[in-house]
């Protein structure tokens, strides 16, 4: 260990009153969650802080489903998708009674603070918990949707983009071999970040996202235009939360009826986008976020989310992370239009 690191460590430990940290993953799983768990556990080990893993998110916290973790407990997980701690959407934690039970379990276990890896629902739970019990909490954004304010990237987003674009490339082979129009639905309940990026990366003709309702007429016009321009196959990427008012299957049917030039097919990518080995980007991001989360708790901070902005790890108030809206990049919309000419 270098002298500078040693000195920093010494100063931090002098001020630190946090002796035991719990880590949990909550909400939908995302690639990179394991790397974040590993980072929290190893940062604790580095600073001589005890660490416990909480299984099944807040539900496991309520039930006291804890396991002590050390640096070796997280060996060989940096490359694995999913979450070794499992995840859950715990309705009981939404109640005051449920959170009281969880607090009792944490007290019994001697835990002083927790780090939760999840999305805005998980952060809302953490904030309520802190307000009620004054318990230090720290959030790490883990969701493939990239829909959290206060960070340019959430864990799992980069991996999901690469997974989806890889599949779209394969679909393109069939689309072009058969003179077909494919509607490819990607995840994104409320936001179109995945759709917009994989649409550009996968060479889509049109990209339908919840933030922008293009309407059925414009979609048909665009397909007619592309036919005129000599295209013989096309891919339309649709975010699952698209607001055009039809499911992707109804949309496909409508287009087939009103524009019989193509044979139309639908492909819903679904949960395959959430699985698989995290990209290098997500592994590095998770490692950086875990270090920051633990060290911020050691500095007496709480109610914050660790994010990344312009390649700098930064903290955002949990309240802002929950309430703020992650905006779609308008430049990307323009780029996608130009690319589809
Ligand atoms: O992880 C976020 C997300 O993928 C959303 O895009 C999607 O709507 C949702 O999770 C589905 O999750 P589940 O099937 O676990 O409820």
Short mmCIF file of C-alpha atoms and ligand atoms in Angstrom, two decimals:
data_model
loop_
_atom_site.label_atom_id
_atom_site.label_comp_id
_atom_site.label_asym_id
_atom_site.label_seq_id
_atom_site.Cartn_x
_atom_site.Cartn_y
_atom_site.Cartn_z
CA UNK A 1 0.00 0.00 0.00
CA UNK A 2 1.39 3.42 -0.94
CA UNK A 3 2.14 6.00 1.77
CA UNK A 4 -0.57 8.40 0.53
CA UNK A 5 -3.20 5.67 0.63
CA UNK A 6 -2.05 4.64 4.09
CA UNK A 7 -2.33 8.21 5.39
CA UNK A 8 -5.79 8.67 3.90
CA UNK A 9 -6.87 5.40 5.46
CA UNK A 10 -5.50 6.41 8.85
CA UNK A 11 -7.29 9.78 8.82
CA UNK A 12 -10.59 8.25 7.67
CA UNK A 13 -10.54 5.58 10.34
CA UNK A 14 -9.85 8.15 13.08
CA UNK A 15 -13.08 9.99 12.31
CA UNK A 16 -15.19 7.00 11.39
CA UNK A 17 -18.02 5.86 13.65
CA UNK A 18 -19.39 3.34 11.16
CA UNK A 19 -18.25 -0.12 12.15
CA UNK A 20 -20.62 -2.34 10.21
CA UNK A 21 -22.24 -1.80 6.82
CA UNK A 22 -24.97 -3.84 5.14
CA UNK A 23 -25.26 -4.12 1.37
CA UNK A 24 -28.34 -5.15 -0.59
CA UNK A 25 -29.65 -5.20 -4.14
CA UNK A 26 -33.25 -4.22 -4.71
CA UNK A 27 -35.76 -3.96 -7.57
CA UNK A 28 -34.98 -5.33 -11.03
CA UNK A 29 -31.56 -6.95 -11.34
CA UNK A 30 -28.98 -5.35 -13.60
CA UNK A 31 -25.56 -6.47 -14.87
CA UNK A 32 -22.91 -4.89 -12.66
CA UNK A 33 -24.81 -5.39 -9.40
CA UNK A 34 -22.42 -8.18 -8.42
CA UNK A 35 -19.45 -5.96 -9.18
CA UNK A 36 -21.01 -3.30 -6.93
CA UNK A 37 -21.53 -5.79 -4.08
CA UNK A 38 -17.92 -6.88 -4.47
CA UNK A 39 -16.74 -3.30 -4.36
CA UNK A 40 -18.73 -2.46 -1.21
CA UNK A 41 -17.52 -5.62 0.54
CA UNK A 42 -13.88 -5.10 -0.41
CA UNK A 43 -13.88 -1.40 0.43
CA UNK A 44 -15.24 -2.34 3.86
CA UNK A 45 -12.50 -4.95 4.22
CA UNK A 46 -9.89 -2.40 3.15
CA UNK A 47 -11.05 -0.02 5.89
CA UNK A 48 -11.51 -2.74 8.53
CA UNK A 49 -15.25 -2.30 8.60
CA UNK A 50 -17.49 -5.33 8.99
CA UNK A 51 -19.85 -6.02 6.13
CA UNK A 52 -23.03 -8.08 5.86
CA UNK A 53 -24.91 -9.01 2.73
CA UNK A 54 -28.70 -8.78 2.87
CA UNK A 55 -30.46 -11.39 0.76
CA UNK A 56 -33.62 -10.59 -1.28
CA UNK A 57 -33.49 -6.82 -0.90
CA UNK A 58 -35.68 -5.13 1.70
CA UNK A 59 -37.72 -8.30 2.19
CA UNK A 60 -34.60 -10.06 3.44
CA UNK A 61 -33.85 -7.07 5.66
CA UNK A 62 -37.29 -7.40 7.26
CA UNK A 63 -36.70 -11.12 7.81
CA UNK A 64 -33.09 -10.72 9.01
CA UNK A 65 -31.71 -12.72 6.09
CA UNK A 66 -28.11 -11.57 6.58
CA UNK A 67 -24.75 -13.09 5.88
CA UNK A 68 -21.37 -11.78 7.04
CA UNK A 69 -19.16 -11.09 4.04
CA UNK A 70 -15.44 -10.70 3.65
CA UNK A 71 -13.16 -10.05 0.71
CA UNK A 72 -13.21 -13.74 -0.24
CA UNK A 73 -17.05 -14.01 -0.14
CA UNK A 74 -17.15 -11.98 -3.34
CA UNK A 75 -14.51 -13.83 -5.31
CA UNK A 76 -15.28 -14.57 -8.97
CA UNK A 77 -18.44 -12.49 -9.13
CA UNK A 78 -17.13 -9.40 -10.92
CA UNK A 79 -17.92 -11.01 -14.27
CA UNK A 80 -21.33 -12.42 -13.39
CA UNK A 81 -24.73 -10.96 -14.30
CA UNK A 82 -27.70 -10.94 -11.93
CA UNK A 83 -27.08 -10.50 -8.23
CA UNK A 84 -25.60 -13.06 -5.83
CA UNK A 85 -27.64 -11.44 -3.03
CA UNK A 86 -30.87 -11.92 -5.03
CA UNK A 87 -33.37 -9.14 -5.41
CA UNK A 88 -37.01 -8.45 -4.67
CA UNK A 89 -39.64 -5.76 -4.87
CA UNK A 90 -40.75 -5.75 -1.22
CA UNK A 91 -44.25 -4.41 -0.67
CA UNK A 92 -43.92 -4.86 3.10
CA UNK A 93 -41.08 -2.33 3.19
CA UNK A 94 -43.49 0.26 1.81
CA UNK A 95 -45.33 0.09 5.15
CA UNK A 96 -44.14 1.73 8.37
CA UNK A 97 -44.56 -1.57 10.17
CA UNK A 98 -42.33 -3.35 7.66
CA UNK A 99 -39.59 -0.73 7.95
CA UNK A 100 -39.78 -0.95 11.76
CA UNK A 101 -39.17 -4.69 11.55
CA UNK A 102 -36.22 -4.10 9.22
CA UNK A 103 -34.76 -1.54 11.61
CA UNK A 104 -35.01 -3.98 14.51
CA UNK A 105 -33.23 -6.64 12.46
CA UNK A 106 -30.41 -4.24 11.55
CA UNK A 107 -30.03 -3.16 15.18
CA UNK A 108 -29.95 -6.79 16.32
CA UNK A 109 -27.21 -7.46 13.76
CA UNK A 110 -25.26 -4.38 14.91
CA UNK A 111 -25.39 -2.71 11.49
CA UNK A 112 -24.66 1.06 11.46
CA UNK A 113 -25.48 1.93 7.82
CA UNK A 114 -26.54 0.36 4.53
CA UNK A 115 -25.79 0.67 0.84
CA UNK A 116 -28.65 -0.19 -1.49
CA UNK A 117 -28.08 -0.90 -5.17
CA UNK A 118 -31.30 -0.31 -7.10
CA UNK A 119 -33.59 2.19 -8.77
CA UNK A 120 -35.80 5.04 -7.59
CA UNK A 121 -38.23 2.75 -5.73
CA UNK A 122 -35.32 1.36 -3.70
CA UNK A 123 -34.07 4.89 -3.00
CA UNK A 124 -37.53 6.00 -1.85
CA UNK A 125 -37.50 3.15 0.68
CA UNK A 126 -34.01 4.11 1.87
CA UNK A 127 -34.98 7.75 2.33
CA UNK A 128 -38.13 6.92 4.30
CA UNK A 129 -36.04 4.59 6.45
CA UNK A 130 -33.53 7.34 7.18
CA UNK A 131 -36.27 9.86 7.97
CA UNK A 132 -37.90 7.49 10.43
CA UNK A 133 -34.83 6.09 12.19
CA UNK A 134 -31.99 8.50 11.41
CA UNK A 135 -30.17 5.50 9.94
CA UNK A 136 -27.35 6.33 7.46
CA UNK A 137 -28.10 5.15 3.92
CA UNK A 138 -26.34 5.42 0.59
CA UNK A 139 -27.65 4.54 -2.88
CA UNK A 140 -25.96 3.13 -5.96
CA UNK A 141 -28.05 3.37 -9.16
CA UNK A 142 -28.52 -0.11 -10.60
CA UNK A 143 -31.05 -0.46 -13.42
CA UNK A 144 -30.70 -1.07 -17.14
CA UNK A 145 -33.15 1.75 -17.89
CA UNK A 146 -30.73 4.61 -17.08
CA UNK A 147 -33.71 6.53 -15.73
CA UNK A 148 -32.12 8.02 -12.61
CA UNK A 149 -31.43 11.71 -12.21
CA UNK A 150 -27.94 12.62 -10.96
CA UNK A 151 -25.90 10.18 -12.99
CA UNK A 152 -25.02 9.91 -16.66
CA UNK A 153 -25.02 6.12 -16.37
CA UNK A 154 -26.75 3.58 -14.16
CA UNK A 155 -25.24 0.14 -13.62
CA UNK A 156 -26.31 -2.34 -16.26
CA UNK A 157 -27.29 0.22 -18.88
CA UNK A 158 -24.15 -0.12 -20.97
CA UNK A 159 -24.34 -3.92 -20.89
CA UNK A 160 -28.03 -3.88 -21.84
CA UNK A 161 -27.29 -1.59 -24.80
CA UNK A 162 -24.64 -3.98 -26.06
CA UNK A 163 -26.88 -7.01 -25.58
CA UNK A 164 -29.78 -5.39 -27.41
CA UNK A 165 -27.70 -4.05 -30.29
CA UNK A 166 -26.14 -7.47 -30.74
CA UNK A 167 -29.61 -9.01 -31.13
CA UNK A 168 -30.76 -6.25 -33.49
CA UNK A 169 -27.74 -6.98 -35.71
CA UNK A 170 -28.91 -10.59 -35.91
CA UNK A 171 -32.49 -9.57 -36.64
CA UNK A 172 -31.20 -7.35 -39.45
CA UNK A 173 -29.81 -10.46 -41.19
CA UNK A 174 -33.32 -11.93 -41.38
CA UNK A 175 -34.95 -8.59 -42.20
CA UNK A 176 -32.70 -8.03 -45.18
CA UNK A 177 -32.83 -11.65 -46.38
CA UNK A 178 -36.64 -11.64 -46.40
CA UNK A 179 -37.60 -8.11 -47.37
CA UNK A 180 -39.18 -7.58 -43.97
CA UNK A 181 -40.06 -4.86 -41.55
CA UNK A 182 -39.25 -5.75 -37.95
CA UNK A 183 -40.66 -4.07 -34.89
CA UNK A 184 -38.18 -4.70 -32.10
CA UNK A 185 -39.40 -3.90 -28.60
CA UNK A 186 -36.73 -3.06 -26.05
CA UNK A 187 -37.05 -2.35 -22.33
CA UNK A 188 -37.76 1.07 -20.90
CA UNK A 189 -41.05 1.35 -19.06
CA UNK A 190 -40.90 5.12 -18.67
CA UNK A 191 -37.89 6.24 -20.65
CA UNK A 192 -36.43 5.74 -24.11
CA UNK A 193 -32.69 5.75 -23.43
CA UNK A 194 -32.19 2.13 -24.44
CA UNK A 195 -34.41 2.45 -27.52
CA UNK A 196 -32.77 5.63 -28.73
CA UNK A 197 -29.23 4.34 -28.38
CA UNK A 198 -29.73 0.85 -29.75
CA UNK A 199 -31.89 2.34 -32.48
CA UNK A 200 -28.98 4.47 -33.65
CA UNK A 201 -26.41 1.74 -33.01
CA UNK A 202 -28.53 -0.88 -34.78
CA UNK A 203 -29.40 1.34 -37.73
CA UNK A 204 -33.16 1.59 -37.08
CA UNK A 205 -35.48 3.30 -39.51
CA UNK A 206 -37.62 4.76 -36.73
CA UNK A 207 -37.28 4.85 -32.96
CA UNK A 208 -40.41 5.11 -30.84
CA UNK A 209 -39.87 6.36 -27.30
CA UNK A 210 -42.19 7.47 -24.47
CA UNK A 211 -40.73 11.00 -24.48
CA UNK A 212 -41.82 11.69 -28.05
CA UNK A 213 -45.08 10.57 -29.61
CA UNK A 214 -44.39 10.52 -33.35
CA UNK A 215 -47.93 9.35 -34.13
CA UNK A 216 -49.00 6.64 -36.53
CA UNK A 217 -49.20 8.91 -39.57
CA UNK A 218 -45.61 10.03 -39.29
CA UNK A 219 -44.51 6.46 -38.84
CA UNK A 220 -46.28 5.43 -42.03
CA UNK A 221 -44.93 8.48 -43.89
CA UNK A 222 -41.43 7.62 -42.80
CA UNK A 223 -41.77 4.02 -43.99
CA UNK A 224 -43.16 5.19 -47.35
CA UNK A 225 -40.27 7.61 -47.70
CA UNK A 226 -37.73 4.92 -46.99
CA UNK A 227 -39.32 2.64 -49.56
CA UNK A 228 -39.08 5.47 -52.11
CA UNK A 229 -35.44 5.91 -51.14
CA UNK A 230 -34.80 2.31 -52.13
CA UNK A 231 -34.89 0.47 -48.81
CA UNK A 232 -36.05 -3.11 -48.96
CA UNK A 233 -36.09 -3.93 -45.28
CA UNK A 234 -36.44 -1.92 -42.11
CA UNK A 235 -36.15 -2.05 -38.37
CA UNK A 236 -38.29 0.03 -36.03
CA UNK A 237 -37.13 0.05 -32.42
CA UNK A 238 -39.93 0.55 -29.91
CA UNK A 239 -39.44 1.29 -26.21
CA UNK A 240 -41.87 -0.77 -24.12
CA UNK A 241 -43.26 2.43 -22.60
CA UNK A 242 -43.89 4.08 -25.97
CA UNK A 243 -46.99 6.29 -25.87
CA UNK A 244 -48.29 5.81 -29.40
CA UNK A 245 -51.31 4.11 -27.82
CA UNK A 246 -50.86 0.61 -29.20
CA UNK A 247 -48.90 -2.46 -28.15
CA UNK A 248 -46.03 -3.39 -30.40
CA UNK A 249 -48.19 -6.19 -31.87
CA UNK A 250 -51.11 -3.84 -32.62
CA UNK A 251 -48.66 -1.38 -34.08
CA UNK A 252 -47.24 -4.04 -36.39
CA UNK A 253 -50.72 -5.10 -37.45
CA UNK A 254 -51.73 -1.52 -38.19
CA UNK A 255 -48.66 -0.93 -40.32
CA UNK A 256 -49.08 -4.20 -42.19
CA UNK A 257 -52.69 -3.28 -43.04
CA UNK A 258 -51.90 0.28 -44.08
CA UNK A 259 -48.59 -0.26 -45.79
CA UNK A 260 -48.56 -3.73 -47.34
CA UNK A 261 -45.15 -3.31 -48.95
CA UNK A 262 -43.32 -5.31 -46.27
CA UNK A 263 -43.92 -8.57 -44.49
CA UNK A 264 -44.03 -7.48 -40.85
CA UNK A 265 -42.62 -9.30 -37.83
CA UNK A 266 -42.34 -8.45 -34.15
CA UNK A 267 -39.53 -9.33 -31.80
CA UNK A 268 -39.79 -8.51 -28.09
CA UNK A 269 -36.32 -8.67 -26.55
CA UNK A 270 -37.61 -8.70 -22.96
CA UNK A 271 -35.58 -9.87 -20.02
CA UNK A 272 -32.64 -11.11 -22.06
CA UNK A 273 -31.56 -7.45 -21.90
CA UNK A 274 -31.17 -7.68 -18.14
CA UNK A 275 -28.96 -10.76 -18.11
CA UNK A 276 -25.43 -11.64 -19.04
CA UNK A 277 -21.92 -10.69 -18.06
CA UNK A 278 -21.50 -6.98 -17.34
CA UNK A 279 -19.49 -4.94 -19.83
CA UNK A 280 -16.09 -3.66 -18.75
CA UNK A 281 -17.63 -0.20 -18.43
CA UNK A 282 -20.26 -1.45 -15.96
CA UNK A 283 -17.66 -3.38 -13.92
CA UNK A 284 -15.42 -0.34 -13.59
CA UNK A 285 -18.35 1.94 -12.82
CA UNK A 286 -19.63 -0.46 -10.14
CA UNK A 287 -16.19 -0.66 -8.57
CA UNK A 288 -15.88 3.12 -8.44
CA UNK A 289 -19.39 3.59 -7.06
CA UNK A 290 -18.92 0.99 -4.32
CA UNK A 291 -15.74 2.65 -3.05
CA UNK A 292 -17.42 6.06 -3.00
CA UNK A 293 -20.53 4.73 -1.23
CA UNK A 294 -18.58 3.17 1.64
CA UNK A 295 -16.13 6.03 2.04
CA UNK A 296 -18.95 8.59 2.02
CA UNK A 297 -20.69 6.73 4.84
CA UNK A 298 -17.38 6.69 6.72
CA UNK A 299 -17.23 10.47 6.33
CA UNK A 300 -20.61 10.72 8.06
CA UNK A 301 -22.60 11.35 4.88
CA UNK A 302 -26.05 9.90 4.27
CA UNK A 303 -29.16 10.17 2.06
CA UNK A 304 -27.06 10.40 -1.07
CA UNK A 305 -26.72 8.54 -4.32
CA UNK A 306 -23.39 7.91 -5.96
CA UNK A 307 -23.43 8.83 -9.61
CA UNK A 308 -21.08 9.57 -12.47
CA UNK A 309 -21.02 12.86 -14.37
CA UNK A 310 -18.40 13.71 -16.98
CA UNK A 311 -16.38 10.73 -15.76
CA UNK A 312 -16.31 12.06 -12.19
CA UNK A 313 -17.90 10.16 -9.34
CA UNK A 314 -20.33 12.56 -7.67
CA UNK A 315 -22.97 12.52 -4.97
CA UNK A 316 -26.59 13.62 -5.43
CA UNK A 317 -29.24 14.00 -2.73
CA UNK A 318 -31.42 10.88 -2.79
CA UNK A 319 -34.48 13.10 -2.82
CA UNK A 320 -33.30 14.75 -6.04
CA UNK A 321 -32.35 11.42 -7.59
CA UNK A 322 -35.90 10.23 -6.94
CA UNK A 323 -37.76 13.36 -8.01
CA UNK A 324 -35.55 14.55 -10.86
CA UNK A 325 -36.13 13.38 -14.41
CA UNK A 326 -33.39 11.88 -16.54
CA UNK A 327 -33.76 13.65 -19.86
CA UNK A 328 -33.44 12.20 -23.31
CA UNK A 329 -30.56 13.60 -25.33
CA UNK A 330 -32.12 15.80 -28.04
CA UNK A 331 -28.96 15.61 -30.14
CA UNK A 332 -29.46 11.84 -30.42
CA UNK A 333 -32.98 12.34 -31.77
CA UNK A 334 -31.60 14.51 -34.54
CA UNK A 335 -28.76 12.09 -35.27
CA UNK A 336 -31.22 9.20 -35.52
CA UNK A 337 -33.35 11.15 -38.03
CA UNK A 338 -30.33 11.94 -40.19
CA UNK A 339 -29.04 8.38 -40.07
CA UNK A 340 -32.40 7.01 -41.23
CA UNK A 341 -32.39 8.96 -44.49
O1 LIG B 1 -35.13 -3.06 -14.90
C1 LIG B 1 -36.06 -2.13 -15.40
C2 LIG B 1 -37.05 -2.84 -16.23
O2 LIG B 1 -36.29 -3.58 -17.10
C3 LIG B 1 -38.08 -2.07 -17.03
O3 LIG B 1 -37.64 -1.56 -18.25
C4 LIG B 1 -39.18 -3.08 -17.19
O4 LIG B 1 -40.40 -2.52 -17.46
C5 LIG B 1 -39.17 -3.76 -15.89
O5 LIG B 1 -37.83 -3.69 -15.43
C6 LIG B 1 -39.70 -5.15 -15.87
O6 LIG B 1 -39.27 -5.77 -14.71
P1 LIG B 1 -39.95 -7.02 -14.01
O7 LIG B 1 -40.32 -7.98 -15.08
O8 LIG B 1 -38.90 -7.53 -13.10
O9 LIG B 1 -41.13 -6.49 -13.27
#
